[in-house]
Coordinates of C-alpha atoms in Angstrom, one line a residue:
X1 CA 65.7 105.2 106.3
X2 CA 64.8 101.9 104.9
X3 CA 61.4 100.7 106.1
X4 CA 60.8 97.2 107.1
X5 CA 58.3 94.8 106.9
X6 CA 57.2 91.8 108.8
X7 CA 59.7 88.8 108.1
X8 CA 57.8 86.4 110.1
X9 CA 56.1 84.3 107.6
X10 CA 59.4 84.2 106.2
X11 CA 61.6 82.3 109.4
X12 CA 58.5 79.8 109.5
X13 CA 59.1 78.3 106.2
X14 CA 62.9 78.5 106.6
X15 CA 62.7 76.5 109.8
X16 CA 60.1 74.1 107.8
X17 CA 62.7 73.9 105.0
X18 CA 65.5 73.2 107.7
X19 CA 63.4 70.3 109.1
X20 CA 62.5 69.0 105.0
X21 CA 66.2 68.8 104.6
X22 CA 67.4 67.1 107.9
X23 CA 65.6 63.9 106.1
X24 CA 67.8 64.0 103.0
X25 CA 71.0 62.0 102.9
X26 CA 75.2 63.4 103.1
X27 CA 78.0 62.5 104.0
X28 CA 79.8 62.7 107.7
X29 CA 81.1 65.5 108.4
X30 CA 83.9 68.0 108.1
X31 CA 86.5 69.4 108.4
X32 CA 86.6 73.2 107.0
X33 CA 89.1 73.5 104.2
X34 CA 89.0 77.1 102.4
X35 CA 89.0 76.9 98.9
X36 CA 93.2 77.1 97.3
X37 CA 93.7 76.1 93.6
X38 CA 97.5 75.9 94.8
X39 CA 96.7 73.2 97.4
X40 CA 93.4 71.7 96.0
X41 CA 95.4 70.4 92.8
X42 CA 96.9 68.1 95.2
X43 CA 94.1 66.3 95.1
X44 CA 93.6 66.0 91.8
X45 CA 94.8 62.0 91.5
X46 CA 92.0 61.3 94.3
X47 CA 89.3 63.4 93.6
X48 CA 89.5 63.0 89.4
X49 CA 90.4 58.7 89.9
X50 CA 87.8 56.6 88.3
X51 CA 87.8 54.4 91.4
X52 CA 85.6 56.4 93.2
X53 CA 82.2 59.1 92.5
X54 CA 83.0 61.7 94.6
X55 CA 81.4 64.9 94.0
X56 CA 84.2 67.5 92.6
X57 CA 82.3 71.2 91.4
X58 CA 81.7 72.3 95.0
X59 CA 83.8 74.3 96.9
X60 CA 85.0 74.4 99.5
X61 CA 85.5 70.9 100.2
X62 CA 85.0 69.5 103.7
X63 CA 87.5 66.9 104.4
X64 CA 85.4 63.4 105.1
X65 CA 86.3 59.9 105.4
X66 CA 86.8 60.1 101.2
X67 CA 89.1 62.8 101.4
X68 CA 90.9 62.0 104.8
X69 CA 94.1 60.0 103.8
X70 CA 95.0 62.0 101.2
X71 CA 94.1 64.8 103.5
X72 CA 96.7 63.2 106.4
X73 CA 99.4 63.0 103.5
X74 CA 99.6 66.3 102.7
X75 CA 99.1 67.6 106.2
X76 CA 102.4 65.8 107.4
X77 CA 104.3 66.6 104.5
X78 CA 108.4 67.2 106.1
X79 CA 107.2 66.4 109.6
X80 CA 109.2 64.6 111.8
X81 CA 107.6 63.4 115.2
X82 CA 111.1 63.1 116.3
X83 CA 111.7 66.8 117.2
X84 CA 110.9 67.2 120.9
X85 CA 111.6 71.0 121.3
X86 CA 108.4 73.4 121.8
X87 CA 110.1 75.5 119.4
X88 CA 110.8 73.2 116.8
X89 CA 107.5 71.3 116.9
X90 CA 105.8 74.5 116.5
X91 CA 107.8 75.9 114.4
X92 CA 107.8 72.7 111.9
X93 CA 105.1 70.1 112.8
X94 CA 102.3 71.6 114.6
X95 CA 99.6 74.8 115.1
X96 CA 100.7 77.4 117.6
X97 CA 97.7 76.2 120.1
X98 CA 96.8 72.3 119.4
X99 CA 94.5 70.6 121.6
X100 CA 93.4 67.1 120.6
X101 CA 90.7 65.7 123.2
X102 CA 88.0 62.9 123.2
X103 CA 85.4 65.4 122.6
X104 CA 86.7 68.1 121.0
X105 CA 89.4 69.7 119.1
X106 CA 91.0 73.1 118.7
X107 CA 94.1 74.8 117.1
X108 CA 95.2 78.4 116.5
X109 CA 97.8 79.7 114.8
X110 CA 99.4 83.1 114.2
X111 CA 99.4 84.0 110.4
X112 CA 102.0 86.4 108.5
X113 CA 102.7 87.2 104.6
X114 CA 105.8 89.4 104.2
X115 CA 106.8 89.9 100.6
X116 CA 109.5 92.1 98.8
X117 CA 109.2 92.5 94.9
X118 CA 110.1 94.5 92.2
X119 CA 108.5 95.5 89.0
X120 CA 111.4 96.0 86.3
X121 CA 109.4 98.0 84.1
X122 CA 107.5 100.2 86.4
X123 CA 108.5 104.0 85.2
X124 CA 108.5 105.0 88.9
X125 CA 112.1 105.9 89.6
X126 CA 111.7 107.4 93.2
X127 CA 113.2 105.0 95.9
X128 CA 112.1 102.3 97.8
X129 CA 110.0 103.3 101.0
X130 CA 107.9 100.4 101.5
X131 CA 108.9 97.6 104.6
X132 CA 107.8 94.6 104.3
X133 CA 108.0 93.3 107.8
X134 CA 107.9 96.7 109.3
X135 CA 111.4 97.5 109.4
X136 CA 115.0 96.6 107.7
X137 CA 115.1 96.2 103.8
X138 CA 112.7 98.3 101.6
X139 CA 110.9 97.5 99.1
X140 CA 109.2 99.5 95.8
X141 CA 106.6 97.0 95.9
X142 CA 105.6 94.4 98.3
X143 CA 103.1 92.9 101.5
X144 CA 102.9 92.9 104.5
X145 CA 100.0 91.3 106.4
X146 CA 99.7 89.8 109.9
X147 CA 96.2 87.3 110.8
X148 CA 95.3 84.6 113.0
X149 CA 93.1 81.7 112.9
X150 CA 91.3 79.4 114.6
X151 CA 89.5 76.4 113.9
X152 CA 88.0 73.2 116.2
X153 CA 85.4 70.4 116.4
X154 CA 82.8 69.8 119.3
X155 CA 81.8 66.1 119.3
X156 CA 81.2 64.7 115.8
X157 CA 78.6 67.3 114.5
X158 CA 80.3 70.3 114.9
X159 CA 83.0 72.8 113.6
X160 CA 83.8 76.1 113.8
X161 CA 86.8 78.2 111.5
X162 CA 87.8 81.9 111.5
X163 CA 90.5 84.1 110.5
X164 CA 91.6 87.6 109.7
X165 CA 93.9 89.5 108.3
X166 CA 95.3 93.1 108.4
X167 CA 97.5 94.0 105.2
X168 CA 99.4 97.3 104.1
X169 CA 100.4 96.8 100.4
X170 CA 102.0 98.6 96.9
X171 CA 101.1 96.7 94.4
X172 CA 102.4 97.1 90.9
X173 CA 100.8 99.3 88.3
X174 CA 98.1 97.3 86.8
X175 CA 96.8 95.9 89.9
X176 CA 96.7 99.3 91.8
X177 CA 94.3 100.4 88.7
X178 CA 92.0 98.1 89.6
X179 CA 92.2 99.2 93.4
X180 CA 91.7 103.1 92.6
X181 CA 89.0 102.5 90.0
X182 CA 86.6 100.2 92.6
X183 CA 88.0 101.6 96.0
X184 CA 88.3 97.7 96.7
X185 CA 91.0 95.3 96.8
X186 CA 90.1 92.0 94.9
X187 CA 88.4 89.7 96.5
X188 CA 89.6 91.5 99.9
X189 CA 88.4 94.6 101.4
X190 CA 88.0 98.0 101.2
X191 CA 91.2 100.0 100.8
X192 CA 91.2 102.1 103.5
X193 CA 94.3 104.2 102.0
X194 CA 91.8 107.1 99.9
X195 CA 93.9 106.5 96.8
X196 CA 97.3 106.7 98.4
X197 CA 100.0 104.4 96.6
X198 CA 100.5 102.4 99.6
X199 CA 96.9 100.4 100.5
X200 CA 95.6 99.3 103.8
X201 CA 92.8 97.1 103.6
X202 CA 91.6 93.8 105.5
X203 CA 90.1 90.3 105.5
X204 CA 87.8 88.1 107.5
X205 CA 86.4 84.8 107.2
X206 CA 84.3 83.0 110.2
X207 CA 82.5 79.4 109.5
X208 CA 79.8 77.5 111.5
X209 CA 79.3 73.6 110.5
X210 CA 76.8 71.8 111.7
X211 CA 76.2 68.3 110.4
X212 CA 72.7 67.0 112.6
X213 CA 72.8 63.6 110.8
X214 CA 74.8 61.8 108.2
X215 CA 72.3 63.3 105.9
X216 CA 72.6 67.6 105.9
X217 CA 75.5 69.6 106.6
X218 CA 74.5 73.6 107.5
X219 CA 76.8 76.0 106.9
X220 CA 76.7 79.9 108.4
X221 CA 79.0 82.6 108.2
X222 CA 81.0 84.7 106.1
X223 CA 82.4 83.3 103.4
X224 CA 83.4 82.2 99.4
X225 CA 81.7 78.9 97.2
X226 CA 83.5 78.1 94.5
X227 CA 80.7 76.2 91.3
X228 CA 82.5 74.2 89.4
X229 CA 85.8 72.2 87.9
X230 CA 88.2 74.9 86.7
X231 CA 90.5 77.2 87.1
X232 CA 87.3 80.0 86.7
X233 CA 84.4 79.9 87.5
X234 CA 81.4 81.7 85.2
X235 CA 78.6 80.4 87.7
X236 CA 79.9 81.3 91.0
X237 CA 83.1 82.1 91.4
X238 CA 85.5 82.4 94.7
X239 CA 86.9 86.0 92.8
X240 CA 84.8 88.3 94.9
X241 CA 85.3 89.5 99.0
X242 CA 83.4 86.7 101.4
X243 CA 80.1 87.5 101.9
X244 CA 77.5 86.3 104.7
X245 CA 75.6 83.3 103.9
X246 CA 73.7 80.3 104.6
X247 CA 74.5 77.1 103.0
X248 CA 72.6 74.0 103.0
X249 CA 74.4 71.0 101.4
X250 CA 73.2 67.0 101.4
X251 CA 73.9 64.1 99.4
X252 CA 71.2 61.1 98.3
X253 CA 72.6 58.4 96.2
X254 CA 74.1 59.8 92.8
X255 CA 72.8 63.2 94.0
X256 CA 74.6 66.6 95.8
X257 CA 71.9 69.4 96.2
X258 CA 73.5 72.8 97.4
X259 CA 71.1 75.8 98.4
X260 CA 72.4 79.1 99.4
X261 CA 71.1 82.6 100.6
X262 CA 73.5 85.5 100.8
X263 CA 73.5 89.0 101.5
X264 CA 75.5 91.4 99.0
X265 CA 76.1 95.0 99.1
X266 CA 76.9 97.3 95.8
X267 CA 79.2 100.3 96.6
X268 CA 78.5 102.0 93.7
X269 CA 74.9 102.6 93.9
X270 CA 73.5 105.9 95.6
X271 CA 73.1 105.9 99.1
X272 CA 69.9 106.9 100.4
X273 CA 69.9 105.9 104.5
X274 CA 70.6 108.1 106.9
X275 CA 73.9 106.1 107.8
X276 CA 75.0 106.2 104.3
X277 CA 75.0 102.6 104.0
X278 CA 75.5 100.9 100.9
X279 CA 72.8 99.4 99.0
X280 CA 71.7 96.0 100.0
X281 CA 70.6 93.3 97.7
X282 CA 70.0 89.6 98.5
X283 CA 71.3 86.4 96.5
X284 CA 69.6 82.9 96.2
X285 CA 71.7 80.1 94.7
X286 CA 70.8 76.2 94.0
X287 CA 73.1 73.7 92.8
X288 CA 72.2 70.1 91.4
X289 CA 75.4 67.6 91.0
X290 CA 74.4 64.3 89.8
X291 CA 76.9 61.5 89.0
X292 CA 75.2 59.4 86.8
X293 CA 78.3 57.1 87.2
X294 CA 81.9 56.9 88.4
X295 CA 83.0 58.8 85.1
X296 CA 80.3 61.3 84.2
X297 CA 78.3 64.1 86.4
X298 CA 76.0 66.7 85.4
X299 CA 74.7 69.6 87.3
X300 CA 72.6 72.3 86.9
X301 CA 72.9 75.8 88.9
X302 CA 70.5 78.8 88.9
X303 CA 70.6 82.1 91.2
X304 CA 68.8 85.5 91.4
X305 CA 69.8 88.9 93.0
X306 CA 66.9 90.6 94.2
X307 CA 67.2 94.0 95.6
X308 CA 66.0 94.7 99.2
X309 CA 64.3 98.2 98.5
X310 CA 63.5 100.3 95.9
X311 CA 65.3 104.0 94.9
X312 CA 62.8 105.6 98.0
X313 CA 63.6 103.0 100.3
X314 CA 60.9 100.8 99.9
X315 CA 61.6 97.0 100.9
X316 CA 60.1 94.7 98.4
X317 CA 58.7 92.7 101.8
X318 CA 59.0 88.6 102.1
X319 CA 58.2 86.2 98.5
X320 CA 57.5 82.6 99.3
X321 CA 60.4 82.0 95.9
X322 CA 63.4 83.0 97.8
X323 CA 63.0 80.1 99.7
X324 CA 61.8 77.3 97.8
X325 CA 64.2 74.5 97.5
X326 CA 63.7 73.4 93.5
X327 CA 66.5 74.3 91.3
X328 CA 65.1 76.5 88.1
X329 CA 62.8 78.3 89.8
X330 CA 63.8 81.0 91.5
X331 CA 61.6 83.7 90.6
X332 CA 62.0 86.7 89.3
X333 CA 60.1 89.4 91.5
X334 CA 57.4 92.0 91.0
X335 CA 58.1 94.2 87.9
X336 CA 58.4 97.1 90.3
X337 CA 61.5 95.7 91.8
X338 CA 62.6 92.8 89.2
X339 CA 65.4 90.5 90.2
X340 CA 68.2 89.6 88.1
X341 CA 68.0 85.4 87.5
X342 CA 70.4 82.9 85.9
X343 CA 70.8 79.7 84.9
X344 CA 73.9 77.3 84.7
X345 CA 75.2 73.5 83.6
X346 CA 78.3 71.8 84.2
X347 CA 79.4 68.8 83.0
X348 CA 82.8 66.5 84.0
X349 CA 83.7 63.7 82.3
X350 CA 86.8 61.3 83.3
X351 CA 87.9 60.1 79.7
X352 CA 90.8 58.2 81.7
X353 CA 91.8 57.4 84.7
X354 CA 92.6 60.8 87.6
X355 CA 92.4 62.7 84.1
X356 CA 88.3 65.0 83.2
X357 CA 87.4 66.6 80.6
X358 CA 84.5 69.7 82.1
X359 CA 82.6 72.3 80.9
X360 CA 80.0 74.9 82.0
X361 CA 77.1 77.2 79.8
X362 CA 75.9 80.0 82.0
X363 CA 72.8 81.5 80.6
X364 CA 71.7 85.2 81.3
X365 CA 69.1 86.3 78.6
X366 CA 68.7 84.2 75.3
X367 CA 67.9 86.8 72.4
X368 CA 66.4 86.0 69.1
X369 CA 68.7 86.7 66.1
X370 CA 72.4 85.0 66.4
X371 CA 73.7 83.4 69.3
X372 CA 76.2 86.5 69.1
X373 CA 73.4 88.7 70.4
X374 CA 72.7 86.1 73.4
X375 CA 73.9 87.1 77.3
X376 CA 75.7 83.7 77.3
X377 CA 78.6 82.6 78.8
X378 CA 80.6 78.9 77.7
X379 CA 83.8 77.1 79.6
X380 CA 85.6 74.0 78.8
X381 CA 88.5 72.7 79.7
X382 CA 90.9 69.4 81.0
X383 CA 92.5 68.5 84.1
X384 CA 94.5 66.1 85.6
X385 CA 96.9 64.4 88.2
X386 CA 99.4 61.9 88.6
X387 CA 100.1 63.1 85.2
X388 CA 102.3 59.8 83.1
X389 CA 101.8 57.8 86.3
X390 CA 104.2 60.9 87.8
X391 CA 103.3 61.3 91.3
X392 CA 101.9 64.8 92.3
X393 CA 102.2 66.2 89.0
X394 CA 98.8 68.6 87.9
X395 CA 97.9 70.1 84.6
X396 CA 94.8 72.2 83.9
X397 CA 94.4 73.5 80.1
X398 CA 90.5 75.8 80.3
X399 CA 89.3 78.4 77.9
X400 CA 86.5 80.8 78.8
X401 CA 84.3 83.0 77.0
X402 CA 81.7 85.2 78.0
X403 CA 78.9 87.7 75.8
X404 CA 78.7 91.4 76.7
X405 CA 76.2 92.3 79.1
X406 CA 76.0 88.7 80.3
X407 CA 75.5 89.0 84.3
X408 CA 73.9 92.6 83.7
X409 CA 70.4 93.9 84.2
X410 CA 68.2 96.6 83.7
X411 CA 68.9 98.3 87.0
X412 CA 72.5 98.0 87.8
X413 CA 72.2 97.4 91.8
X414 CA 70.8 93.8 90.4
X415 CA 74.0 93.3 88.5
X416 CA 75.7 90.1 89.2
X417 CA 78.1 91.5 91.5
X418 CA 79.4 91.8 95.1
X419 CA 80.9 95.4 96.1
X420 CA 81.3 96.1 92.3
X421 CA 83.3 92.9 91.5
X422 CA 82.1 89.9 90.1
X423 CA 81.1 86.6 91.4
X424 CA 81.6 84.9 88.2
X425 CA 85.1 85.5 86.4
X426 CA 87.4 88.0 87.2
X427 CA 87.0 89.9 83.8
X428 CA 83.2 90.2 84.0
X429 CA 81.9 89.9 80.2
X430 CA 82.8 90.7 76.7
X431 CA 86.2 88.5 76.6
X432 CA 87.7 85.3 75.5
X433 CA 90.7 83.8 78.1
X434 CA 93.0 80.6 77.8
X435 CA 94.7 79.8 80.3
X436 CA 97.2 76.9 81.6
X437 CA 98.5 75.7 84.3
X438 CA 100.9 73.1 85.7
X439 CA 102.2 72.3 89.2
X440 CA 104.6 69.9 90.6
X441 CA 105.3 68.9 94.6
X442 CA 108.4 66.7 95.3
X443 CA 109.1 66.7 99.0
X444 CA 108.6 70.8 100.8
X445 CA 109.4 72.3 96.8
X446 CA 106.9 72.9 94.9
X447 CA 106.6 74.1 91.2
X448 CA 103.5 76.2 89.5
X449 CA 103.9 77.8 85.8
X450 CA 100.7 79.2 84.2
X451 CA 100.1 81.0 81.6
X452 CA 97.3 83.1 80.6
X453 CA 96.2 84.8 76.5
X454 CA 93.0 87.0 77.0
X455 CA 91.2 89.6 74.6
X456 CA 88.0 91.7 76.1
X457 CA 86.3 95.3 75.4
X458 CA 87.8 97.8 77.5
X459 CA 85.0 99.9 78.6
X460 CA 86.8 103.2 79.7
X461 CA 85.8 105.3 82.7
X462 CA 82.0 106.3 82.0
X463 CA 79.7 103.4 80.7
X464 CA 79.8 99.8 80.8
X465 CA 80.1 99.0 77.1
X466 CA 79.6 95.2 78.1
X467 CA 82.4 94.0 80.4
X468 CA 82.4 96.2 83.3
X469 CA 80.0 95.5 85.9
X470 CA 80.5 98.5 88.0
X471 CA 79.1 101.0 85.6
X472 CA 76.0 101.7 83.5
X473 CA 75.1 99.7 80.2
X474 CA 76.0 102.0 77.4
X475 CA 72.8 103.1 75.3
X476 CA 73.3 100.4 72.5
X477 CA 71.8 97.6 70.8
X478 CA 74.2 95.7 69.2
X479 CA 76.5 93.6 71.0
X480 CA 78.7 91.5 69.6
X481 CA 81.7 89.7 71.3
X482 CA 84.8 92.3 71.5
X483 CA 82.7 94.6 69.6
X484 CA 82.2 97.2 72.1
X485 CA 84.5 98.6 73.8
X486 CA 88.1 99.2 73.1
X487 CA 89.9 95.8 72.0
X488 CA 92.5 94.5 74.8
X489 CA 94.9 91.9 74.4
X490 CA 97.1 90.6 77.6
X491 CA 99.7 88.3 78.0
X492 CA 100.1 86.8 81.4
X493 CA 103.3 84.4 82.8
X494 CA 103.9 83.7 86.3
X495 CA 106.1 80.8 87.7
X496 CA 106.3 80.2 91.4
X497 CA 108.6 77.6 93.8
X498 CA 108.0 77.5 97.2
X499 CA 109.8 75.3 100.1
X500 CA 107.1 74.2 102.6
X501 CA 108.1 74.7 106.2
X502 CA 104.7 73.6 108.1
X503 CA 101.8 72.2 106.5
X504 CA 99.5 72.8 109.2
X505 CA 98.9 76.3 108.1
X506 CA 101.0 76.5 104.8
X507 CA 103.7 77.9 105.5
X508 CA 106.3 78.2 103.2
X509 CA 109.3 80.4 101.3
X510 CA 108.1 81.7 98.3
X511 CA 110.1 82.8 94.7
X512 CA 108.0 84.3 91.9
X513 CA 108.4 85.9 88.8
X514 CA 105.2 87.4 86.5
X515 CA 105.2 89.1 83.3
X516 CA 102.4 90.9 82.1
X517 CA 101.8 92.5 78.8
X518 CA 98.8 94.8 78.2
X519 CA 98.2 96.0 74.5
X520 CA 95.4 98.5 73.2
X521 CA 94.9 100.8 70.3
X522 CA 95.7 103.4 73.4
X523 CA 99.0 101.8 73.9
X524 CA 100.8 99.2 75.7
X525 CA 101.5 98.3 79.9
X526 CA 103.8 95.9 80.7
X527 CA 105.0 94.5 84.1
X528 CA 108.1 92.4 85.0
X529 CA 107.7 91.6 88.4
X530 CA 109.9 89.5 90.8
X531 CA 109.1 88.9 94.3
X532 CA 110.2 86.2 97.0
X533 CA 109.1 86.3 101.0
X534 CA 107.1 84.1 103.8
X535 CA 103.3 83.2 103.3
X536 CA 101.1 81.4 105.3
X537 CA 96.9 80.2 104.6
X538 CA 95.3 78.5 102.2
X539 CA 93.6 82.0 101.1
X540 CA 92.3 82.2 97.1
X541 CA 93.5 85.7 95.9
X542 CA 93.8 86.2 92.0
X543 CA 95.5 88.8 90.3
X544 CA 96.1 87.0 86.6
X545 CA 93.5 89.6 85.2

């Protein structure tokens, strides 16, 4: 069994720091919006305008007076407040359960994703079994998830979101390696299927907002936070499962100051309770956004991962670091149980009008000798909306590049990492990626292409030769970029139009096609994949890796 130590000294200074921050300045409050690159974009001709110096490299976003209209726009997209059927309204214009009252709000809705695909170049030629609403038309491949969720506001302080999901699932080829080799579906849950080719697996989010004064917003509950401008993420990234936290967030003048304490779990690690439980660790994260005007911001990011015991069980006990509120230091531990710390810089710049120009450096370990040798990590990229003074048209163009070992430490339950997967960018370390994306939105259709060119070191199936942050570093000093490992070049095209039914919870028809070609000195992979069914949510879920 673990043994515990006194935490008191510990909720003292948090309540202290909780009464420090209710002094600070933010905005008004909220209204829960998870984070979706599919309907964030929309945005994109508010949020990057020169007009205004809102604060953009957060996420989730909570939808304030600055966000509101467009907010009100895209929630009424197609509805028409002449339909006076139950069925129709419900079906068309509004939540399941809507209640709209003086001093308080709530809604509800029931949730379903039911897709049918097929991979034209999977070598699997037994016949479809899978349904993907339970009954009627097979599928080879598809999904088949039913959720719920539930949101509401008590007075003007307070919000509250949750949702959940239950999914059975065959995914094609390359994404089902990546299920069998963690045991985890990405950014999801644990598949609960024991290597079976159809996976079972599920997915919960529940938020607590509180906003005490125009000055502090406090967050709690079991969620993502996206750091950052792009497509990816190499600070914090929205790529791993939800994890419980506490998030402080407040604005003064030209400044956004985010601080965040999580709890992480690694499944990899040996378990040494008597309840088998997986190893814990804890995570500290600040964030520092300032806009030094309407065109350019800067911020500055650090976090640690310090582990809660030792290999006998040991806690570490409270340290006065994990809760101080000054961005840089974090400290590092005692050198019996060292933490894991890193730094991080964004920048944005809008070079015209709704169109930026951002970048982030994410710095693990700097290492005399070339910047080769350095655990480094580099993004930069543009973005845009309203694109030729067309309205609702996006583009995002990023490239990505990460060391080997960056994210990594000396002991791997320290590893930057969350069940085995990575809360920085889905490939870990030891890669380059480009990547490009554009969306357009006339009316209920909307439009997405991207395309995707990355090269990393495959690590194979017993040591981490850089990349993978599930495994062991391999025994080896030199490390330079694509060196180790097995050189791996993919090719990735998806394009995706979707016919909105009900914007209050996303609704929509969805047709996609994705083509993805995997090349090694072992061989090739390729997958041809077309799919089309009903989604609903808002949900983040990548599988462009």
């Amino acid at each position: 069994m673990q043994k515990h130590y006194s935490w008191v000294a510990g909720k003292y200074n948090l309540l202290l720091l909780l009464f420090m921050f209710a002094t600070v300045v933010t905005k008004a409050q909220s209204v829960y919006l998870p984070q979706s690159y599919q309907f964030y974009q929309k945005f994109n001709g508010r949020v990057y305008s020169k007009d205004n110096s809102l604060h953009t490299s957060l996420r989730p976003f909570v939808i304030d007076s600055s966000l509101a209209g467009r907010y009100t726009q895209l929630m009424n997209v197609g509805v028409d407040t002449n339909r006076k059927s139950w069925v129709l309204r419900k079906l068309f214009n509004e939540h399941l359960i809507q209640i709209n009252k003086k001093d308080y709000t709530f809604y509800g809705d029931f949730l379903s994703e039911n897709i049918w695909a097929h991979d034209f170049d999977d070598p699997n030629k037994k016949p479809a079994y899978f349904h993907p609403i339970g009954v009627g038309i097979k599928a080879k491949l598809g999904l088949n998830t039913r959720g719920f969720q539930f949101g509401g506001t008590v007075g003007s302080k307070f919000s509250f979101y949750t949702s959940g999901f239950e999914s059975q699932a065959v995914f094609p080829s390359y994404y089902n390696y990546q299920v069998d080799s963690l045991g985890f579906v990405p950014g999801q849950g644990y598949d609960r299927s024991f290597g079976k080719t159809t996976k079972d697996y599920s997915y919960v989010t529940a938020i607590l907002s509180y906003t005490p004064t125009k000055r502090l917003n406090i967050t709690l509950g079991q969620d993502k936070t996206f750091i950052g401008d792009g497509y990816r993420s190499l600070l914090l990234s929205d790529y791993s499962a939800n994890y419980p936290m506490l998030r402080l967030t407040a604005n003064v003048g030209h400044f956004q100051y985010m601080m965040m304490w999580t709890m992480l779990q690694d499944i990899n690690e040996k378990k040494f309770d008597s309840f088998g439980s997986n190893r814990r660790k804890y995570g500290l994260f600040h964030y520092l956004d300032y806009n030094v005007n309407n065109s350019l911001s800067l911020g500055f990011f650090d976090a640690v991962i310090i582990p809660e015991a030792d290999v006998t069980g040991n806690r570490r006990g409270f340290d006065i670091n994990y809760i101080n509120p000054l961005v840089f230091i974090p400290g590092s531990g005692s050198s019996s149980q060292p933490a894991n710390t890193l730094l991080g810089f964004t920048g944005k710049y809008k070079f015209l009008d709704k169109q930026a120009l951002y970048s982030q450096v994410v710095i693990d370990k700097l290492k005399s000798g070339t910047a080769a040798n350095a655990r480094t990590g580099f993004q930069v990229g543009v973005r845009g909306g309203d694109v030729f003074g067309v309205k609702n048209l996006s583009y995002l163009l990023e490239y990505n590049t990460v060391n080997p070992d960056t994210y990594s430490s000396d002991q791997t339950l320290t590893y930057y990492t969350f069940y085995g997967e990575p809360l920085g960018h889905p490939l870990g370390a030891n890669f380059k990626e480009w990547t490009g994306l554009m969306n357009y939105t006339i009316g209920r259709i909307d439009f997405q292409g991207q395309l995707n060119y990355s090269r990393y070191g495959y690590d194979g199936t017993v040591f981490n030769y850089g990349r993978n942050q599930s495994m062991p570093q391999y025994p080896a000093a030199a490390r330079i970029p694509l060196g180790p490992g097995i050189t791996t070049n993919v090719k990735y095209a998806e394009g995706t139009v979707s016919f909105l039914v009900n914007p209050k919870y996303n609704f929509r028809f969805e047709l996609a096609g994705l083509y993805r070609d995997e090349k090694t000195a072992l061989g090739s992979k390729k997958t041809t994949m077309l799919s089309f069914g009903l989604r609903t949510t808002f949900r983040n879920l990548y599988h462009d890796f």
